Coordinates of C-alpha atoms in Angstrom, one line a residue:
M1 CA 40.1 -2.6 32.3
D2 CA 41.8 -5.6 34.0
T3 CA 40.2 -8.9 34.2
S4 CA 40.2 -8.2 38.3
L5 CA 37.9 -5.8 38.2
Y6 CA 35.5 -7.9 36.4
L7 CA 36.0 -10.7 38.9
E8 CA 35.3 -8.0 41.8
L9 CA 32.4 -6.8 40.1
L10 CA 30.9 -10.8 39.5
N11 CA 31.8 -11.6 43.1
A12 CA 30.2 -8.3 44.4
V13 CA 26.4 -9.0 42.3
W14 CA 26.9 -12.9 43.7
R15 CA 27.2 -11.5 47.3
E16 CA 24.3 -9.3 46.9
L17 CA 22.2 -11.9 45.0
Q18 CA 22.9 -14.2 48.4
G19 CA 21.9 -11.5 50.4
L20 CA 18.1 -10.9 48.5
K21 CA 18.1 -15.0 47.9
M22 CA 14.6 -15.3 49.8
K23 CA 13.5 -11.8 48.7
L24 CA 14.2 -12.8 45.0
F25 CA 12.5 -16.4 45.5
V26 CA 9.6 -14.5 46.5
V27 CA 9.3 -12.3 43.8
F28 CA 9.8 -14.9 41.4
V29 CA 6.8 -16.8 43.4
T30 CA 4.3 -14.2 43.5
L31 CA 5.0 -13.3 39.7
S32 CA 4.2 -16.9 38.6
F33 CA 1.2 -18.0 40.3
S34 CA 0.2 -14.3 39.1
I35 CA 0.6 -15.0 35.6
L36 CA -1.2 -18.7 36.3
T37 CA -4.2 -17.0 37.5
V38 CA -4.4 -14.3 35.0
G39 CA -4.1 -17.4 32.4
F40 CA -6.6 -19.8 34.6
F41 CA -9.2 -16.6 34.2
W42 CA -8.9 -15.7 30.7
P43 CA -11.7 -16.1 28.5
E44 CA -11.1 -19.3 25.9
K45 CA -11.8 -18.1 22.4
Y46 CA -12.4 -20.7 19.8
E47 CA -11.4 -20.0 16.2
T48 CA -12.9 -21.8 13.2
S49 CA -11.8 -21.0 9.0
T50 CA -12.2 -22.4 6.1
K51 CA -10.1 -21.8 3.0
L52 CA -12.3 -21.4 -0.2
Y53 CA -11.2 -21.2 -3.8
A54 CA -12.7 -18.6 -5.7
D55 CA -13.5 -20.3 -9.2
V56 CA -12.4 -17.7 -12.1
T57 CA -13.8 -18.8 -14.5
N58 CA -16.6 -16.7 -16.3
I59 CA -19.2 -17.4 -18.8
I60 CA -18.6 -14.6 -21.0
K61 CA -15.1 -14.7 -21.6
P62 CA -15.2 -17.6 -23.9
L63 CA -18.0 -15.2 -26.0
L64 CA -15.9 -12.0 -25.6
E65 CA -12.1 -13.8 -26.7
G66 CA -10.7 -11.8 -29.3
R67 CA -13.3 -9.3 -29.3
A68 CA -12.6 -7.7 -26.1
E69 CA -11.1 -8.0 -22.7
V70 CA -12.3 -9.2 -19.7
T71 CA -11.2 -7.3 -16.9
S72 CA -9.6 -9.6 -13.8
L73 CA -11.1 -9.2 -10.5
D74 CA -9.5 -8.9 -6.9
Y75 CA -11.5 -12.1 -5.8
T76 CA -10.9 -11.9 -2.1
K77 CA -12.1 -8.1 -2.2
E78 CA -15.2 -9.2 -4.3
A79 CA -15.6 -12.7 -1.8
T80 CA -15.3 -9.6 1.0
D81 CA -18.1 -7.7 -0.2
I82 CA -20.4 -10.1 -1.0
I83 CA -19.4 -11.6 2.9
Y84 CA -20.6 -8.6 4.4
T85 CA -23.9 -7.4 3.0
R86 CA -26.4 -7.1 5.2
K87 CA -28.9 -9.5 3.3
L88 CA -26.2 -12.4 3.6
M89 CA -25.0 -11.4 7.5
T90 CA -28.7 -11.6 8.3
A91 CA -29.1 -14.9 7.0
A92 CA -26.4 -16.5 8.2
A93 CA -27.5 -14.9 11.8
E94 CA -30.8 -16.6 11.6
K95 CA -29.0 -19.8 10.3
S96 CA -27.0 -20.0 13.2
G97 CA -29.5 -19.0 15.8
L98 CA -28.0 -15.8 16.8
I99 CA -31.2 -14.0 15.9
K100 CA -34.6 -14.8 15.3
P101 CA -37.2 -13.3 13.1
F102 CA -39.3 -12.0 15.7
D103 CA -36.2 -9.9 17.2
S104 CA -36.5 -6.2 17.4
M105 CA -34.6 -4.1 14.5
E106 CA -31.8 -3.0 17.1
K107 CA -31.2 -6.3 18.1
Q108 CA -30.6 -7.5 14.6
S109 CA -28.2 -4.7 14.0
L110 CA -26.3 -5.2 16.8
V111 CA -25.9 -8.8 16.1
I112 CA -25.2 -8.2 13.0
G113 CA -22.7 -5.6 13.5
Q114 CA -21.0 -8.0 16.1
L115 CA -20.6 -10.7 13.1
R116 CA -19.2 -8.4 10.6
N117 CA -16.6 -7.5 12.9
S118 CA -15.8 -11.1 14.0
V119 CA -15.5 -12.6 10.2
V120 CA -12.6 -11.9 8.8
V121 CA -12.2 -13.0 5.0
E122 CA -8.4 -13.3 4.2
S123 CA -6.2 -13.7 0.9
D124 CA -4.5 -16.6 0.6
G125 CA -2.9 -16.5 -2.7
K126 CA -4.9 -15.6 -6.5
T127 CA -7.6 -17.6 -6.3
Y128 CA -7.6 -18.8 -2.6
F129 CA -9.3 -17.0 0.6
S130 CA -9.8 -17.8 4.0
I131 CA -13.0 -16.9 6.3
I132 CA -12.3 -17.2 9.8
Y133 CA -14.5 -16.4 13.2
Q134 CA -14.1 -16.5 16.7
N135 CA -16.2 -17.1 19.5
E136 CA -15.8 -18.4 23.4
D137 CA -18.1 -21.3 22.8
P138 CA -16.8 -23.8 19.8
D139 CA -20.1 -25.0 18.6
V140 CA -21.0 -21.6 18.1
S141 CA -18.1 -20.7 16.5
F142 CA -18.6 -23.3 14.1
R143 CA -22.1 -23.2 13.4
V144 CA -21.8 -19.2 12.4
L145 CA -18.7 -19.9 10.2
N146 CA -20.8 -22.9 8.6
A147 CA -23.9 -20.2 8.2
V148 CA -22.0 -18.1 6.7
V149 CA -19.7 -20.2 4.1
D150 CA -23.2 -21.6 3.4
E151 CA -25.1 -18.5 2.8
F152 CA -21.7 -17.0 0.5
I153 CA -21.9 -20.5 -1.6
K154 CA -25.6 -20.1 -2.0
D155 CA -25.3 -16.5 -3.2
S156 CA -22.4 -17.5 -5.5
V157 CA -24.7 -20.0 -7.2
D158 CA -27.5 -18.0 -7.4
S159 CA -25.3 -14.9 -9.0
R160 CA -23.3 -17.9 -11.6
R161 CA -27.1 -18.9 -12.5
S162 CA -28.4 -15.6 -13.2
E163 CA -24.8 -14.5 -15.2
S164 CA -25.6 -17.7 -17.2
R165 CA -29.2 -17.0 -17.8
S166 CA -28.7 -13.1 -18.9
A167 CA -25.9 -14.4 -21.0
Y168 CA -27.9 -17.3 -23.1
E169 CA -30.7 -14.7 -23.2
F170 CA -28.2 -12.4 -24.9
I171 CA -27.0 -14.5 -27.5
D172 CA -30.3 -15.9 -28.1

């Protein structure tokens, strides 16, 4: 095609835009203010996260070295399974103040279900994983995540202690 045709087309588009200049300005301002209004009233979300190291040492491994193979585990899946247990979620919800001991079972189940849906466990490599929690209140987000992590660590320590005790009794 000829370049003069392109120039004529551009000139025609420019003349149309000049004629619609005020309408385009009104559309632009209306769209900008509507986006600003939606952003102003949009609820805020605060995300709290922590990264944990999955200790891969096993007390039984040195005992069985050369005799049997200790299976390797997916530590993120194992941590997820532990974190999402009702026992840990209930303890974390009570510790963070989401539920009270005298609340009805229906309310406790509802809060624990919401907590389970809000807590996310993501893998960050082979031995690291992140625990993430979102809430509209930054203090609640911080308290809940700290309660979940504290209960997880407490459960892991108790599990390790039990494993060590069982191994000692077996050897004895």
